[in-house]
PDB file of C-alpha atoms and ligand atoms in Angstrom:
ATOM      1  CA  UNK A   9      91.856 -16.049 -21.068  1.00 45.00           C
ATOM      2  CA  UNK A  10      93.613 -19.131 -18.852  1.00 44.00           C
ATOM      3  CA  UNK A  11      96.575 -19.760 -21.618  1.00 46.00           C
ATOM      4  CA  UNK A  12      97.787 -17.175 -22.872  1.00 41.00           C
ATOM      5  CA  UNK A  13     101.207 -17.784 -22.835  1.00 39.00           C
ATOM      6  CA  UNK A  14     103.667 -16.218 -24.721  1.00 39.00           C
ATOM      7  CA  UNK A  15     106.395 -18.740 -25.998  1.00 38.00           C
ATOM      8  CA  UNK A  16     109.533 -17.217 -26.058  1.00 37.00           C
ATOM      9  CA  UNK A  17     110.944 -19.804 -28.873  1.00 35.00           C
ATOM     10  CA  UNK A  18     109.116 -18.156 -31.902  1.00 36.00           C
ATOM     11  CA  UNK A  19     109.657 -20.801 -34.080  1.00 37.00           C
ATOM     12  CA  UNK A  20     108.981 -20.225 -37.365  1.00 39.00           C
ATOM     13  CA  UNK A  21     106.442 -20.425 -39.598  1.00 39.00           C
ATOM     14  CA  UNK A  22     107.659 -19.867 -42.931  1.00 42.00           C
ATOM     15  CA  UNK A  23     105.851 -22.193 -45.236  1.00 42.00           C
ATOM     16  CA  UNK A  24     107.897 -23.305 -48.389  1.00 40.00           C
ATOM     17  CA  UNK A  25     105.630 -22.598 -51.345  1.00 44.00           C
ATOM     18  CA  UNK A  26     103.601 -26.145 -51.718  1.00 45.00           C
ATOM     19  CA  UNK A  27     105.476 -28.500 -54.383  1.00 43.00           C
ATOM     20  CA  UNK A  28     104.027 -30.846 -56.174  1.00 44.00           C
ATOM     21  CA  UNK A  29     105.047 -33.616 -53.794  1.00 46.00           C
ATOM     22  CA  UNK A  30     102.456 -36.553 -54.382  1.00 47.00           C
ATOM     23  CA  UNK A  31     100.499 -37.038 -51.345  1.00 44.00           C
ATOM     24  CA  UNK A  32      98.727 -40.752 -51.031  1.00 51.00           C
ATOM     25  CA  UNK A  33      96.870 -40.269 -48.131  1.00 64.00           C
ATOM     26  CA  UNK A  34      95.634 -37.476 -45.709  1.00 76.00           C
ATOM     27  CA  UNK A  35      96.444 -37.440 -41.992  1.00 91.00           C
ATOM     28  CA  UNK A  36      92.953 -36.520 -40.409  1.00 96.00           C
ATOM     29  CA  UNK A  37      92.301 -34.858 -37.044  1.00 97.00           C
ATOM     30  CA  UNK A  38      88.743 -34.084 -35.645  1.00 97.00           C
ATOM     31  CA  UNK A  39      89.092 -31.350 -32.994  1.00 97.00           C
ATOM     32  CA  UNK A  40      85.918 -29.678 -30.585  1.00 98.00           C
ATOM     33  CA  UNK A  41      85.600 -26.239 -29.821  1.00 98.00           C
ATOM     34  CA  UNK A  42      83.609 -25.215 -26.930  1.00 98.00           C
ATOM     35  CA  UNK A  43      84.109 -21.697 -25.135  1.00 97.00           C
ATOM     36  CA  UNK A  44      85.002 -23.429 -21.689  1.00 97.00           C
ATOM     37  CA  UNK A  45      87.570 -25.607 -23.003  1.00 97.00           C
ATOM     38  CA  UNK A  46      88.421 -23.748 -26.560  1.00 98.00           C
ATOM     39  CA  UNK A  47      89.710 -27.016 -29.092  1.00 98.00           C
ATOM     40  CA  UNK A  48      90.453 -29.954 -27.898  1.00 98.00           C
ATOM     41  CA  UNK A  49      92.570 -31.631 -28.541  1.00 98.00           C
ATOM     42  CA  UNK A  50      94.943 -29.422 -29.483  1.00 97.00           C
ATOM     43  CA  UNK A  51      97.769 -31.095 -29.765  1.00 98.00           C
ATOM     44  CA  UNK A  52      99.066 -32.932 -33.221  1.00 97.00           C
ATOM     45  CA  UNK A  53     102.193 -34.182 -34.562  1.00 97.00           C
ATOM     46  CA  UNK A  54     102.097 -34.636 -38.258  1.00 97.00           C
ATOM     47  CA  UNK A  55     104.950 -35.689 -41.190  1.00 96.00           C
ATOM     48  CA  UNK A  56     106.367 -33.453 -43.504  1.00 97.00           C
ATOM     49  CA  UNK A  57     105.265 -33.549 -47.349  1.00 96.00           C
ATOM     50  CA  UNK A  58     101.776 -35.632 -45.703  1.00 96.00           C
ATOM     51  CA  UNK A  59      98.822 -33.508 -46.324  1.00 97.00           C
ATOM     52  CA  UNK A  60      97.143 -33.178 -43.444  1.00 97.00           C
ATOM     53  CA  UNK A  61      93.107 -32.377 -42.783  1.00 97.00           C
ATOM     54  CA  UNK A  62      91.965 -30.937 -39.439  1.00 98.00           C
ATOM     55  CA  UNK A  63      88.309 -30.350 -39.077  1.00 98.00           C
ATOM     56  CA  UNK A  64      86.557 -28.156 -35.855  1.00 98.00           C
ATOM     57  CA  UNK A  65      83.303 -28.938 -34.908  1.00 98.00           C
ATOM     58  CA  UNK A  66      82.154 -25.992 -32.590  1.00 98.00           C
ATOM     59  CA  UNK A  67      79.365 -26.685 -30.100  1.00 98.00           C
ATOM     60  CA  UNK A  68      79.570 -23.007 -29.295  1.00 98.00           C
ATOM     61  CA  UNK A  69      80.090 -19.858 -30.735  1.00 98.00           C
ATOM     62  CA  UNK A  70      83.368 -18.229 -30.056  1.00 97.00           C
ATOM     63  CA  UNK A  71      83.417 -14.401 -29.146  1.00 95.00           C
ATOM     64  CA  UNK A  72      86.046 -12.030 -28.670  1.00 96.00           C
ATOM     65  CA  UNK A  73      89.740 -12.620 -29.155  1.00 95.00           C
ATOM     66  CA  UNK A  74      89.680 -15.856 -29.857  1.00 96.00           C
ATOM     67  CA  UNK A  75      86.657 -16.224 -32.323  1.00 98.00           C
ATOM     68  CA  UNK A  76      88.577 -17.377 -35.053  1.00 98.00           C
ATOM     69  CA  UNK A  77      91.045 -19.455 -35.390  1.00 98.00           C
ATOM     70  CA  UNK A  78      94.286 -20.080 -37.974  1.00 98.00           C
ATOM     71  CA  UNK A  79      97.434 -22.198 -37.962  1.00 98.00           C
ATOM     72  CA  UNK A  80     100.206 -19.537 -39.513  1.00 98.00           C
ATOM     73  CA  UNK A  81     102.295 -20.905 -42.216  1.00 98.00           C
ATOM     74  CA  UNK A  82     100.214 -23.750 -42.832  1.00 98.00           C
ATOM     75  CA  UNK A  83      96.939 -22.229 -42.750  1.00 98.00           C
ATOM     76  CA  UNK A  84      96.513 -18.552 -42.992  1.00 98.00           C
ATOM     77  CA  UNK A  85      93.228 -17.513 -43.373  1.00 97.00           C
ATOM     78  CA  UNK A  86      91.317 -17.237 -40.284  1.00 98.00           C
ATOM     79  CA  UNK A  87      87.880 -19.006 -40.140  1.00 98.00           C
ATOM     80  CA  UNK A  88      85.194 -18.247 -37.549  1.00 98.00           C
ATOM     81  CA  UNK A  89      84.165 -20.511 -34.763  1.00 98.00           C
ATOM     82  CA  UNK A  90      80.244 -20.904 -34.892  1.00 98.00           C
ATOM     83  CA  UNK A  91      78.073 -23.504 -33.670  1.00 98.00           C
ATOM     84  CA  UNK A  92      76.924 -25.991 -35.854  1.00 98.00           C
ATOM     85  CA  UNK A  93      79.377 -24.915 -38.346  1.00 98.00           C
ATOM     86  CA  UNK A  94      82.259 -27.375 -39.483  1.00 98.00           C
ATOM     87  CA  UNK A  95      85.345 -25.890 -40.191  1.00 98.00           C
ATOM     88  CA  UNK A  96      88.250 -27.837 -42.585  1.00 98.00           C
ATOM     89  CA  UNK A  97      91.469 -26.706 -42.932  1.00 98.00           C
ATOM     90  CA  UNK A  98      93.376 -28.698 -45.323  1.00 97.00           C
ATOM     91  CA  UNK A  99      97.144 -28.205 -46.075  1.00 97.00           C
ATOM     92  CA  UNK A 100     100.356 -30.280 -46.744  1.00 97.00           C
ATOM     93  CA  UNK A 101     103.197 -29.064 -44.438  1.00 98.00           C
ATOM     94  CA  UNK A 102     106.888 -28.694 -46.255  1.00 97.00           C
ATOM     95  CA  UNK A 103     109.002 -27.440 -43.686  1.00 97.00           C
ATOM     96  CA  UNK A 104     109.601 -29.157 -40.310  1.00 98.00           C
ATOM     97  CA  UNK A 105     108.549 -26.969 -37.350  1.00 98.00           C
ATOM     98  CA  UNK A 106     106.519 -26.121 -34.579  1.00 98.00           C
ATOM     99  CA  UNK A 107     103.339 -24.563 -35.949  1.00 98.00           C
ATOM    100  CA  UNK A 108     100.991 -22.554 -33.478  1.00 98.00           C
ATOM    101  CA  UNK A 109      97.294 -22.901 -33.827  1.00 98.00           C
ATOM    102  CA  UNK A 110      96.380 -19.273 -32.616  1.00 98.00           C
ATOM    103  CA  UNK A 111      93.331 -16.609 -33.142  1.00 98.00           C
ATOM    104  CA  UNK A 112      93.570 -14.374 -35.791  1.00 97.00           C
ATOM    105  CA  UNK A 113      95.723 -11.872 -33.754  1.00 97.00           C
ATOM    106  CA  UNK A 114      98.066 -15.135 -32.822  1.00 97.00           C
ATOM    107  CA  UNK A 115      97.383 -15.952 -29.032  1.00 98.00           C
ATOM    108  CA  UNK A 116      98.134 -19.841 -29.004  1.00 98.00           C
ATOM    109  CA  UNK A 117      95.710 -21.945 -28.410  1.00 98.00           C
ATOM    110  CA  UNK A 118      97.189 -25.203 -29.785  1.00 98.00           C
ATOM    111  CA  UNK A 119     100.498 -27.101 -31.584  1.00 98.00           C
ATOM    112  CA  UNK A 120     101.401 -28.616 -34.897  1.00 98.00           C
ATOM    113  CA  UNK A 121     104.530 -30.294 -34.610  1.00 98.00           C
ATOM    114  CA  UNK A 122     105.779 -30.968 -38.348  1.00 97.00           C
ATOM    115  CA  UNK A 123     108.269 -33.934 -38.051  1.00 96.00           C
TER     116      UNK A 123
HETATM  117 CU1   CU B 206      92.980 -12.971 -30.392  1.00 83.20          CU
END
């Protein structure tokens, strides 16, 4: 695994229960996941309160540690990265932070900043 690094700053990712904050429009991000590069980008800065929708398109089928993939604290269910298989992950951040993207065990593989 090339980065695998563990951040010291654990930042955290303690998602206020969602409000009923009206939302007009929905930041959208579409990501690729290949095993040679795993997603990319994988890099996003979003707003606070702004729902945001970031959709995976594998062209491969992850194995191993890093077959799924979850953001913590803004979305917490891991999904599994298949080819052919889109994968949306919708949520509306409420907390400012710096939100991993990791595997289901939490190796990073990507940010969320929430502004
Ligand atoms: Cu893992």
């Amino acid at each position: 695994m090339k980065r695998i690094t563990i951040l010291a700053t654990t930042l955290l990712t303690f998602a206020a229960p969602a409000s009923s904050f009206a939302v007009a429009s929905a930041e959208s991000f579409t990501v690729g996941y290949t095993k040679a590069h795993d997603i990319t980008p994988n890099t996003f800065t979003v707003k606070t309160g702004e729902k945001v929708r970031l959709e995976v398109n594998p062209t491969d089928t992850a194995s191993g540690c890093m077959s799924e993939i979850m953001v913590p604290g803004l979305w917490n269910k891991p999904q599994p990265l298949v080819k052919g298989k889109k994968i949306v992950m919708e949520f509306t951040p409420q907390k400012a932070g710096t939100y991993k993207i990791t595997c289901a065990m939490g190796v990073p593989r990507g940010v969320i900043n929430v502004r």
